[in-house]
Coordinates of C-alpha atoms in Angstrom, one line a residue:
Chain A
M1 CA 84.0 100.6 148.6
F2 CA 85.4 104.1 148.0
L3 CA 89.1 103.1 148.1
L4 CA 88.3 99.9 146.2
S5 CA 86.6 101.8 143.4
L6 CA 89.5 104.3 143.4
H7 CA 92.1 101.5 143.3
L8 CA 90.3 99.9 140.3
A9 CA 90.1 103.3 138.6
D10 CA 93.7 104.1 139.2
D11 CA 94.9 100.7 137.7
A12 CA 92.8 101.3 134.6
L13 CA 93.8 104.9 134.1
I14 CA 97.5 104.5 134.6
L15 CA 97.7 101.4 132.3
G16 CA 95.5 103.2 129.7
H17 CA 97.7 106.2 129.9
R18 CA 100.8 104.1 129.3
N19 CA 99.2 102.3 126.4
S20 CA 98.1 105.6 124.9
E21 CA 101.8 106.6 124.6
W22 CA 101.9 104.1 121.7
T23 CA 99.2 106.0 119.7
G24 CA 100.9 107.2 116.5
H25 CA 104.0 105.2 117.3
G26 CA 102.9 101.5 117.0
P27 CA 104.8 98.8 115.2
N28 CA 102.3 99.0 112.3
L29 CA 99.0 100.7 111.7
E30 CA 96.9 97.7 112.6
Q31 CA 98.6 97.4 116.0
D32 CA 98.6 101.1 116.6
I33 CA 94.9 101.0 116.3
A34 CA 94.6 97.9 118.5
I35 CA 96.7 99.3 121.4
S36 CA 94.9 102.6 121.2
N37 CA 91.6 100.8 121.4
I38 CA 92.7 99.0 124.6
A39 CA 93.8 102.3 126.0
L40 CA 90.4 103.7 125.2
D41 CA 88.6 100.8 126.9
Q42 CA 90.8 101.3 130.0
I43 CA 90.2 105.0 130.2
G44 CA 86.5 104.3 129.9
Q45 CA 86.7 101.8 132.8
A46 CA 88.6 104.3 134.8
R47 CA 86.0 107.0 134.3
N48 CA 83.2 104.6 135.5
F49 CA 85.1 103.7 138.6
Y50 CA 86.1 107.3 139.3
Q51 CA 82.6 108.5 138.9
Y52 CA 81.4 105.9 141.4
A53 CA 84.2 106.8 143.8
A54 CA 83.4 110.5 143.4
E55 CA 79.7 109.8 144.3
L56 CA 80.7 107.9 147.4
Y57 CA 83.1 110.6 148.4
N58 CA 80.5 113.4 148.0
A59 CA 77.9 111.4 149.9
N60 CA 80.3 111.0 152.9
K61 CA 82.8 113.7 152.6
D62 CA 83.6 113.9 156.3
A63 CA 84.7 110.3 156.4
Y64 CA 87.0 110.5 153.3
T65 CA 88.3 114.0 153.3
K66 CA 91.4 113.1 155.3
T67 CA 92.3 110.4 152.7
F68 CA 94.0 113.0 150.6
S69 CA 96.4 115.7 151.5
S70 CA 97.0 117.3 148.1
P71 CA 96.2 121.0 148.5
A72 CA 95.0 121.2 144.9
F73 CA 92.4 118.6 145.7
H74 CA 91.1 120.4 148.7
Q75 CA 90.7 123.6 146.8
V76 CA 87.8 122.1 144.8
I77 CA 84.6 123.9 145.7
G78 CA 81.5 121.8 146.0
P79 CA 81.2 118.1 145.0
I80 CA 84.2 116.4 143.3
D81 CA 84.1 114.7 140.0
E82 CA 86.1 112.1 138.0
D83 CA 88.6 114.7 136.9
D84 CA 89.3 115.9 140.4
L85 CA 90.3 112.4 141.4
A86 CA 92.4 111.8 138.3
Y87 CA 94.1 115.2 138.1
L88 CA 94.3 116.7 141.5
R89 CA 95.7 113.9 143.7
D90 CA 99.4 113.5 144.3
A91 CA 101.4 110.3 143.5
K92 CA 101.2 109.0 147.1
E93 CA 97.4 109.2 146.9
F94 CA 97.2 106.9 143.9
R95 CA 96.5 103.2 144.7
N96 CA 97.3 101.4 141.5
H97 CA 99.5 98.4 141.3
L98 CA 103.2 99.2 140.6
M99 CA 103.2 97.2 137.4
V100 CA 100.9 99.6 135.5
E101 CA 103.0 102.7 136.1
L102 CA 106.3 101.2 134.8
K103 CA 107.4 102.7 131.5
K104 CA 105.8 101.3 128.4
G105 CA 109.2 99.8 127.3
D106 CA 109.3 97.9 124.0
W107 CA 106.4 96.0 122.4
A108 CA 107.3 92.9 124.4
V109 CA 107.0 94.8 127.7
T110 CA 103.7 96.4 126.7
I111 CA 102.3 93.1 125.6
T112 CA 103.5 91.1 128.6
R113 CA 102.2 93.7 131.1
Q114 CA 98.9 93.9 129.3
F115 CA 98.5 90.1 129.4
F116 CA 99.4 90.0 133.1
M117 CA 97.0 92.8 134.0
S118 CA 94.2 91.7 131.7
L119 CA 94.3 88.1 133.1
Y120 CA 94.1 89.5 136.6
Q121 CA 91.3 91.9 135.7
Q122 CA 89.4 89.0 134.0
L123 CA 89.5 86.9 137.2
L124 CA 88.6 89.9 139.4
Y125 CA 85.7 91.3 137.3
S126 CA 84.3 87.8 136.7
D127 CA 83.6 87.7 140.5
L128 CA 82.9 91.4 141.0
Q129 CA 80.1 91.3 138.5
Y130 CA 78.1 89.4 141.1
S131 CA 79.1 91.7 143.9
A132 CA 76.3 92.8 146.3
D133 CA 77.5 96.4 145.5
K134 CA 75.3 96.9 142.4
R135 CA 77.4 99.7 140.9
L136 CA 80.6 97.8 141.2
A137 CA 78.9 94.8 139.8
A138 CA 77.5 96.7 136.8
I139 CA 80.8 98.4 135.9
S140 CA 82.6 95.1 136.2
E141 CA 80.2 93.3 134.0
K142 CA 80.5 96.0 131.4
S143 CA 84.3 96.1 131.7
L144 CA 84.6 92.3 131.5
K145 CA 83.4 92.2 127.9
E146 CA 86.3 94.4 127.0
V147 CA 88.8 92.5 129.2
H148 CA 88.0 89.2 127.5
Y149 CA 89.2 90.8 124.3
H150 CA 92.3 92.3 125.9
V151 CA 93.2 88.8 127.3
R152 CA 92.8 87.2 123.9
W153 CA 94.7 89.9 122.0
S154 CA 97.6 90.1 124.4
G155 CA 97.7 86.3 124.9
E156 CA 98.0 85.9 121.1
W157 CA 100.9 88.3 121.0
V158 CA 102.6 86.6 123.9
I159 CA 102.6 83.4 121.9
R160 CA 103.5 85.1 118.6
L161 CA 106.5 86.9 120.1
G162 CA 107.6 83.9 122.2
D163 CA 107.4 81.6 119.2
G164 CA 108.4 84.2 116.5
T165 CA 112.0 84.9 115.9
E166 CA 115.1 84.5 118.2
E167 CA 115.0 88.3 118.8
S168 CA 111.3 88.4 119.8
H169 CA 111.8 85.4 122.1
R170 CA 114.8 87.0 123.8
R171 CA 112.8 90.3 124.2
M172 CA 109.9 88.4 125.8
E173 CA 112.3 86.8 128.2
T174 CA 113.7 90.2 129.1
A175 CA 110.2 91.6 129.5
I176 CA 109.1 88.8 131.8
D177 CA 112.2 89.2 133.9
Q178 CA 111.5 92.9 134.2
L179 CA 107.8 92.5 135.1
W180 CA 107.7 89.4 137.2
P181 CA 108.8 91.1 140.4
Y182 CA 105.6 93.2 140.2
V183 CA 103.3 90.2 139.8
G184 CA 103.1 89.3 143.4
E185 CA 101.5 92.6 144.4
L186 CA 98.4 91.6 142.5
F187 CA 97.7 88.9 145.1
I188 CA 98.7 90.6 148.3
P189 CA 95.6 92.2 149.8
A190 CA 95.5 95.8 150.9
D191 CA 93.4 96.8 153.9
F192 CA 90.6 98.1 151.7
Q193 CA 90.5 94.7 149.9
L194 CA 90.4 92.8 153.1
E195 CA 87.5 95.0 154.3
A196 CA 85.6 94.4 151.1
A197 CA 86.4 90.7 151.4
A198 CA 85.1 90.6 155.0
S199 CA 81.8 92.1 154.0
G200 CA 81.5 89.6 151.1
Q201 CA 81.8 92.2 148.3
L202 CA 85.0 90.8 146.9
K203 CA 87.2 87.7 147.2
N204 CA 90.6 88.1 148.9
P205 CA 93.0 88.7 146.0
E206 CA 95.1 85.8 147.2
Y207 CA 92.4 83.6 145.8
Y208 CA 93.3 84.6 142.3
R209 CA 97.0 83.6 142.5
E210 CA 96.6 80.0 141.5
P211 CA 94.3 80.5 138.6
W212 CA 96.4 83.4 137.3
L213 CA 99.6 81.3 137.5
E214 CA 97.8 78.4 135.8
K215 CA 96.6 80.5 132.8
T216 CA 100.0 82.3 132.5
A217 CA 101.8 78.9 132.5
A218 CA 99.5 77.7 129.8
A219 CA 100.2 80.7 127.5
F220 CA 103.9 80.5 128.3
D221 CA 104.0 76.8 127.5
Q222 CA 102.4 77.5 124.0
A223 CA 104.9 80.4 123.5
G224 CA 107.9 78.3 124.5
L225 CA 108.7 80.6 127.4
A226 CA 109.7 79.5 130.9
M227 CA 107.9 80.5 134.0
P228 CA 110.3 82.5 136.2
A229 CA 111.2 81.0 139.6
L230 CA 111.0 84.0 141.9
N231 CA 109.6 84.5 145.3
W232 CA 110.5 88.1 146.1
Y233 CA 108.1 90.8 145.0
Q234 CA 107.9 94.6 144.9
K235 CA 104.9 96.0 146.6
G236 CA 103.5 99.2 148.0
G237 CA 101.4 100.7 145.2
K238 CA 98.1 100.0 146.9
L239 CA 99.4 101.9 150.0
G240 CA 100.6 104.8 147.9
I241 CA 104.3 103.9 147.9
H242 CA 105.1 104.0 144.3
T243 CA 108.1 103.6 141.9
E244 CA 109.8 106.8 140.6
H245 CA 107.9 106.5 137.4
L246 CA 104.5 107.5 138.6
G247 CA 105.5 111.0 139.6
Y248 CA 106.7 111.8 136.1
L249 CA 103.6 110.3 134.5
L250 CA 101.3 112.4 136.8
A251 CA 103.4 115.6 136.2
E252 CA 102.7 115.3 132.5
M253 CA 99.1 114.2 132.8
Q254 CA 98.0 116.7 135.4
Y255 CA 99.9 119.8 134.5
L256 CA 97.2 121.6 132.6
Q257 CA 94.5 121.1 135.2
R258 CA 96.9 122.1 137.9
S259 CA 98.1 125.3 136.2
H260 CA 94.5 126.5 135.6
P261 CA 92.7 125.8 138.9
G262 CA 89.0 125.6 138.6
A263 CA 88.9 126.0 134.8
Q264 CA 86.5 123.9 132.7
W265 CA 87.8 122.1 129.6
Chain B
M1 CA 98.2 100.2 64.8
E2 CA 99.2 100.0 68.4
K3 CA 99.1 103.8 68.7
Q4 CA 95.6 103.8 67.3
A5 CA 94.5 101.2 69.8
T6 CA 95.7 103.3 72.7
I7 CA 94.0 106.4 71.4
N8 CA 90.7 104.4 71.2
L9 CA 91.2 103.2 74.8
E10 CA 91.9 106.7 75.9
Q11 CA 88.8 108.0 74.2
Q12 CA 86.7 105.2 75.8
F13 CA 88.2 106.0 79.2
Q14 CA 87.5 109.7 78.9
D15 CA 83.9 108.9 77.7
R16 CA 83.4 106.9 80.9
V17 CA 84.8 109.7 83.0
D18 CA 82.6 112.2 81.2
Q19 CA 79.5 110.1 81.9
D20 CA 80.4 109.8 85.5
I21 CA 81.0 106.1 85.3
R22 CA 83.5 105.0 88.1
I23 CA 86.8 103.7 87.0
E24 CA 87.6 100.4 88.8
P25 CA 91.0 98.8 89.4
K26 CA 90.8 96.3 86.5
D27 CA 89.7 98.9 84.0
W28 CA 92.1 100.3 81.5
M29 CA 93.4 103.7 82.5
P30 CA 96.1 106.0 81.1
E31 CA 99.4 105.6 82.9
K32 CA 99.4 109.2 83.9
Y33 CA 96.0 108.9 85.5
R34 CA 97.3 105.9 87.5
Q35 CA 100.4 107.8 88.6
T36 CA 98.5 110.9 89.5
L37 CA 96.2 108.9 91.7
I38 CA 99.0 107.0 93.3
R39 CA 100.7 110.3 94.1
Q40 CA 97.5 111.9 95.4
I41 CA 96.1 108.9 97.4
S42 CA 99.5 108.0 99.0
Q43 CA 100.0 111.7 99.9
H44 CA 96.7 111.7 101.5
A45 CA 97.4 108.5 103.4
H46 CA 100.8 109.9 104.6
S47 CA 99.0 113.0 105.7
E48 CA 96.7 111.0 107.9
I49 CA 99.7 109.1 109.5
V50 CA 101.9 112.1 110.0
G51 CA 98.9 114.0 111.2
M52 CA 98.6 111.6 114.1
L53 CA 101.8 113.1 115.6
P54 CA 101.0 116.7 116.3
E55 CA 97.7 115.7 117.9
G56 CA 99.1 112.6 119.6
N57 CA 101.4 115.1 121.2
W58 CA 98.6 116.1 123.6
I59 CA 97.1 112.7 124.5
T60 CA 99.2 112.3 127.6
R61 CA 98.4 116.0 128.6
A62 CA 94.8 116.2 127.7
P63 CA 93.1 118.2 130.5
S64 CA 90.2 115.9 131.3
L65 CA 89.4 112.2 131.0
R66 CA 86.7 112.8 128.5
R67 CA 89.0 114.9 126.3
K68 CA 91.8 112.3 126.6
A69 CA 89.5 109.6 125.5
T70 CA 88.1 111.6 122.6
L71 CA 91.5 112.6 121.4
I72 CA 92.8 109.0 121.5
A73 CA 89.7 108.0 119.5
K74 CA 90.3 110.8 117.0
V75 CA 94.0 109.9 116.4
Q76 CA 93.0 106.3 116.1
D77 CA 90.5 107.2 113.4
E78 CA 93.3 108.8 111.5
A79 CA 95.3 105.6 111.6
G80 CA 92.1 103.9 110.2
H81 CA 91.9 106.5 107.4
G82 CA 95.5 105.9 106.6
L83 CA 94.7 102.2 106.3
Y84 CA 91.7 102.7 103.9
L85 CA 93.8 105.0 101.8
Y86 CA 96.9 102.8 101.6
S87 CA 94.5 100.0 100.5
A88 CA 92.9 102.2 97.9
A89 CA 96.3 103.0 96.5
E90 CA 97.4 99.4 96.5
T91 CA 94.6 98.7 94.0
L92 CA 96.7 100.7 91.6
G93 CA 99.7 98.4 91.8
I94 CA 101.9 99.9 94.6
S95 CA 102.5 98.2 98.0
R96 CA 102.1 99.8 101.4
A97 CA 105.7 99.1 102.1
E98 CA 106.8 101.0 99.0
M99 CA 104.6 103.9 99.9
I100 CA 105.9 104.0 103.4
D101 CA 109.5 103.9 102.1
Q102 CA 108.7 106.9 99.9
L103 CA 107.4 108.8 102.9
H104 CA 110.5 108.0 105.0
T105 CA 113.0 108.9 102.2
G106 CA 111.2 112.2 101.4
K107 CA 110.2 111.1 98.0
A108 CA 106.5 111.3 98.8
K109 CA 105.0 114.4 100.4
Y110 CA 102.3 114.8 103.0
S111 CA 100.2 117.8 104.0
S112 CA 102.5 120.6 105.1
I113 CA 100.1 121.7 107.8
F114 CA 101.5 118.9 110.0
N115 CA 104.9 120.5 110.0
Y116 CA 103.6 123.1 112.4
P117 CA 103.8 122.5 116.2
T118 CA 101.0 122.0 118.6
L119 CA 102.0 124.3 121.4
T120 CA 98.9 124.5 123.6
W121 CA 95.7 122.5 124.3
A122 CA 93.8 125.0 122.2
D123 CA 95.8 123.8 119.2
I124 CA 93.9 120.6 119.4
G125 CA 90.7 122.5 119.0
A126 CA 92.1 124.7 116.2
I127 CA 93.3 121.7 114.3
G128 CA 89.8 120.1 114.5
W129 CA 88.0 123.2 113.5
L130 CA 90.4 124.6 110.8
V131 CA 92.6 121.8 109.6
D132 CA 89.9 119.2 109.6
G133 CA 87.5 121.8 108.3
A134 CA 89.8 122.6 105.3
A135 CA 90.4 118.8 104.8
I136 CA 86.6 118.2 104.6
M137 CA 86.2 121.0 102.1
N138 CA 88.9 119.3 100.0
Q139 CA 87.6 115.8 100.6
V140 CA 83.8 116.0 100.2
P141 CA 84.1 116.5 96.4
L142 CA 86.5 113.4 96.4
C143 CA 83.6 111.2 97.4
R144 CA 82.6 111.7 93.8
T145 CA 86.1 111.4 92.3
S146 CA 86.3 109.2 89.2
Y147 CA 88.4 106.4 90.7
G148 CA 86.0 104.0 92.6
P149 CA 88.2 102.7 95.5
Y150 CA 89.3 106.2 96.3
A151 CA 85.8 107.6 96.2
R152 CA 84.5 104.9 98.5
A153 CA 87.3 105.4 101.0
M154 CA 86.5 109.1 101.0
V155 CA 82.8 108.5 101.9
R156 CA 83.8 106.8 105.1
I157 CA 86.6 109.3 105.9
C158 CA 84.4 112.3 105.4
K159 CA 81.8 111.1 107.9
E160 CA 84.4 110.8 110.6
E161 CA 86.2 114.0 109.7
S162 CA 83.1 116.1 110.1
F163 CA 82.6 114.5 113.5
H164 CA 86.2 115.6 114.3
Q165 CA 85.6 119.0 113.1
R166 CA 82.6 119.5 115.4
Q167 CA 84.7 118.1 118.3
G168 CA 87.5 120.6 117.6
F169 CA 85.0 123.5 117.4
E170 CA 83.5 122.4 120.7
I171 CA 87.0 122.5 122.3
L172 CA 87.4 126.1 121.2
L173 CA 83.9 127.0 122.2
T174 CA 84.5 125.7 125.7
L175 CA 87.8 127.7 125.9
S176 CA 86.1 130.8 124.5
R177 CA 83.6 130.7 127.4
G178 CA 86.3 130.0 130.0
T179 CA 88.8 132.0 131.9
E180 CA 90.7 135.0 130.5
A181 CA 93.7 132.7 130.1
Q182 CA 91.7 130.1 128.2
K183 CA 90.3 132.8 125.9
A184 CA 93.8 134.0 125.1
M185 CA 94.9 130.5 124.5
C186 CA 92.0 130.1 122.0
Q187 CA 92.8 133.3 120.1
D188 CA 96.5 132.5 120.0
A189 CA 95.8 129.0 118.5
I190 CA 93.5 130.5 115.8
N191 CA 96.2 133.1 115.0
R192 CA 98.8 130.4 114.4
W193 CA 96.6 127.9 112.5
W194 CA 94.6 130.2 110.3
W195 CA 97.0 131.0 107.5
P196 CA 98.6 127.5 107.3
S197 CA 95.0 126.2 107.1
I198 CA 94.0 128.3 104.1
M199 CA 97.3 127.3 102.5
M200 CA 96.1 123.7 102.7
F201 CA 94.1 124.2 99.5
G202 CA 97.3 124.4 97.6
P203 CA 98.8 127.0 95.3
A204 CA 96.6 129.6 93.6
D205 CA 95.0 128.3 90.4
D206 CA 97.4 130.1 88.1
A207 CA 100.3 128.4 89.9
S208 CA 98.8 124.9 90.1
P209 CA 100.1 122.9 87.1
H210 CA 98.1 119.7 87.6
T211 CA 94.7 121.2 88.1
A212 CA 93.5 121.3 84.5
Q213 CA 94.3 117.6 83.8
S214 CA 92.9 116.5 87.2
M215 CA 89.7 118.3 86.5
K216 CA 89.4 116.7 83.1
W217 CA 89.8 113.3 84.6
K218 CA 87.4 114.2 87.4
I219 CA 90.0 113.3 90.0
K220 CA 89.5 116.9 91.1
R221 CA 86.1 118.6 90.9
F222 CA 86.8 122.2 92.1
T223 CA 89.9 124.3 91.8
N224 CA 92.1 125.2 94.8
D225 CA 90.9 128.8 94.8
E226 CA 87.2 127.9 94.6
L227 CA 87.5 125.6 97.7
R228 CA 89.6 128.1 99.6
Q229 CA 87.1 130.9 99.0
K230 CA 84.3 128.6 100.3
F231 CA 86.3 127.8 103.4
V232 CA 87.1 131.4 104.2
D233 CA 83.4 132.3 103.8
I234 CA 82.3 129.6 106.3
C235 CA 85.0 130.3 108.8
A236 CA 84.4 134.1 108.7
E237 CA 80.9 133.3 110.1
Q238 CA 81.8 130.5 112.5
V239 CA 84.5 132.6 114.2
K240 CA 81.8 135.0 115.4
I241 CA 80.2 132.2 117.4
L242 CA 83.5 131.8 119.2
G243 CA 83.7 135.6 119.8
M244 CA 87.3 135.4 118.4
Q245 CA 88.9 136.9 115.4
L246 CA 90.6 135.6 112.3
P247 CA 94.1 137.1 112.0
D248 CA 93.5 139.0 108.8
S249 CA 92.9 142.7 108.8
E250 CA 91.7 142.6 105.2
L251 CA 89.0 140.1 105.7
K252 CA 85.7 141.6 104.9
W253 CA 82.4 140.8 103.2
N254 CA 82.1 141.9 99.6
P255 CA 78.5 142.3 98.6
E256 CA 79.4 142.5 94.9
T257 CA 81.1 139.1 94.7
G258 CA 79.0 137.6 97.4
H259 CA 82.2 136.4 99.1
H260 CA 84.7 137.5 101.7
D261 CA 87.7 139.3 100.5
F262 CA 90.8 138.3 102.3
G263 CA 94.5 139.2 102.6
K264 CA 97.5 138.0 100.7
I265 CA 98.8 134.6 101.4
N266 CA 102.4 134.3 102.2
W267 CA 103.4 131.8 99.5
E268 CA 107.0 132.1 100.3
E269 CA 106.3 130.4 103.7
F270 CA 104.1 127.8 101.9
W271 CA 106.9 126.8 99.6
Q272 CA 109.5 126.8 102.3
V273 CA 107.5 124.5 104.5
I274 CA 106.8 122.2 101.5
S275 CA 110.5 122.0 100.7
G276 CA 111.4 120.9 104.2
N277 CA 111.9 124.1 106.1
G278 CA 108.8 124.1 108.3
P279 CA 109.2 124.1 112.1
C280 CA 108.7 120.3 112.5
N281 CA 109.5 118.7 109.1
K282 CA 112.5 116.8 110.4
E283 CA 110.9 115.8 113.7
R284 CA 107.8 114.4 112.0
I285 CA 109.7 112.2 109.6
A286 CA 112.2 111.2 112.3
A287 CA 109.3 110.1 114.6
R288 CA 107.7 108.0 111.8
V289 CA 111.1 106.4 110.9
K290 CA 111.7 105.6 114.6
A291 CA 108.4 103.9 115.0
H292 CA 108.9 101.9 111.8
E293 CA 112.4 100.8 112.7
E294 CA 111.5 100.0 116.3
G295 CA 108.6 98.0 115.0
A296 CA 110.7 96.0 112.6
W297 CA 111.4 93.1 115.0
V298 CA 107.7 92.9 115.9
R299 CA 106.6 92.7 112.3
E300 CA 109.3 90.1 111.6
A301 CA 108.2 88.0 114.6
A302 CA 104.6 88.1 113.4
T303 CA 105.6 87.0 109.9
A304 CA 107.9 84.2 111.2
F305 CA 105.1 83.0 113.6
A306 CA 102.5 83.0 110.8
S307 CA 104.7 81.0 108.5
K308 CA 105.5 78.4 111.2
Q309 CA 101.7 78.1 111.8
A310 CA 101.2 77.6 108.1
Q311 CA 103.9 74.9 107.9
K312 CA 102.3 73.1 110.9
Q313 CA 99.0 73.2 109.2
S314 CA 100.1 71.9 105.9
A315 CA 102.1 69.2 107.7
A316 CA 98.9 68.2 109.6
V317 CA 97.0 68.0 106.3
A318 CA 99.7 65.9 104.7

């Protein structure tokens, strides 16, 4: 459960961080507010999952301590908290999907990624809210309410941009081409997901592939966008093998915590 | 005859203002009143929008998840304030697009304070405490300003601003109780933001040409110097809680006036920054123009989609 909670937190934080790069720079004020709101929801979800992961870690430190090799992380005295997990781990210790760490790109990339991830989170949390693990169930139930809105908002934008102008249609096609190779990873189980599946806490993520494709195809159909034909996918995020982008994101995000070890903010 | 009618209207208008009856969008108003309000409200809206940039600068580097979330929420609030204010100005017969164009071409001004850089995390605290603090001092009287839509927008804005100010102070308080490096960071930010903050009240009364007319119309209810003095008095006390100092060797309590005396403001710097020579003037406008231009295709797509939908609907009805 520790790695699963950490993985869910990492996805939410990194995607939230990327979306927050729009704050102050959105295409208009209304959408600046909307994307910032989604960033806030995701950072809130990340905090809940990190807090749970930190509790599990503290309760069974001997079992988990070797999970991380970052020296900064091991300098923490006493129990760890959400910020130690977010700010003191190195890139290879993050377990988010590759898709969330890619650069924010233009509005089409941001929207398409949000739609892909929100659909996935919607399917996942809809099941996880009934998990035997009460904490994961509670966080998922709470997050799901937000994710329903994210799916609706991003789905409406997929249709609006797909069926807007020639330029917006073309940009959507480019965004889909760019992101599609990262879709497959969502449905390829990592060991910690298989373990959780074996103990009945979680469905094997493969299970979500078909419903996800179905919902995506429905939105694309309305938007006049074609489903890509692709069967080769990039993967590795859940094992800690990331794209080049994550290192830069973390360097920026973590620098203040790292340069003032042990300080309170 | 016509001239007489206008004089009567002006008298009626002034009577309403004197009786503290709110002026509403459809009421007759002197053209100069309308223009003054458009200038002031749009400047205020632009200040909110440009103000998102120096603070947004620290969102991706905020030192904890809680601080990151709070900062996003704060900058998002500012976008909301911009929206209310643009809407209030639109009731006076100018469109948001026109106002944004005036900002981008330099025709309209925004608060000069946002032309200063945010160099450390402590700046986010100092902006909350000092810049939002000065803004509140200016804005609370505007909740009673004579123009209805502006006054109502300000009521909502002031509530959120005072929340922001407390958050900013709390950031500084945490730093002031932290490591030596954090304390130094805190003092350094106060040193850099103090003087620009007290300049936010605008030129001294004897150099403020619009004040008398704005007071008569009750757009403004206190003079620049009155508000500035009030702000200095409050901050001089609050800084003690932080265990920090305001960077003014002449600042001291004067029992005779019942106020703090303070040093001379560098008005040369004030006018230089206003006229475009602040450290970040060009960057701030460039960032706004970039966001606007890069968003153009998105806005066009939304408009095109909406009109397609409207056509489909009317075809379905027919």
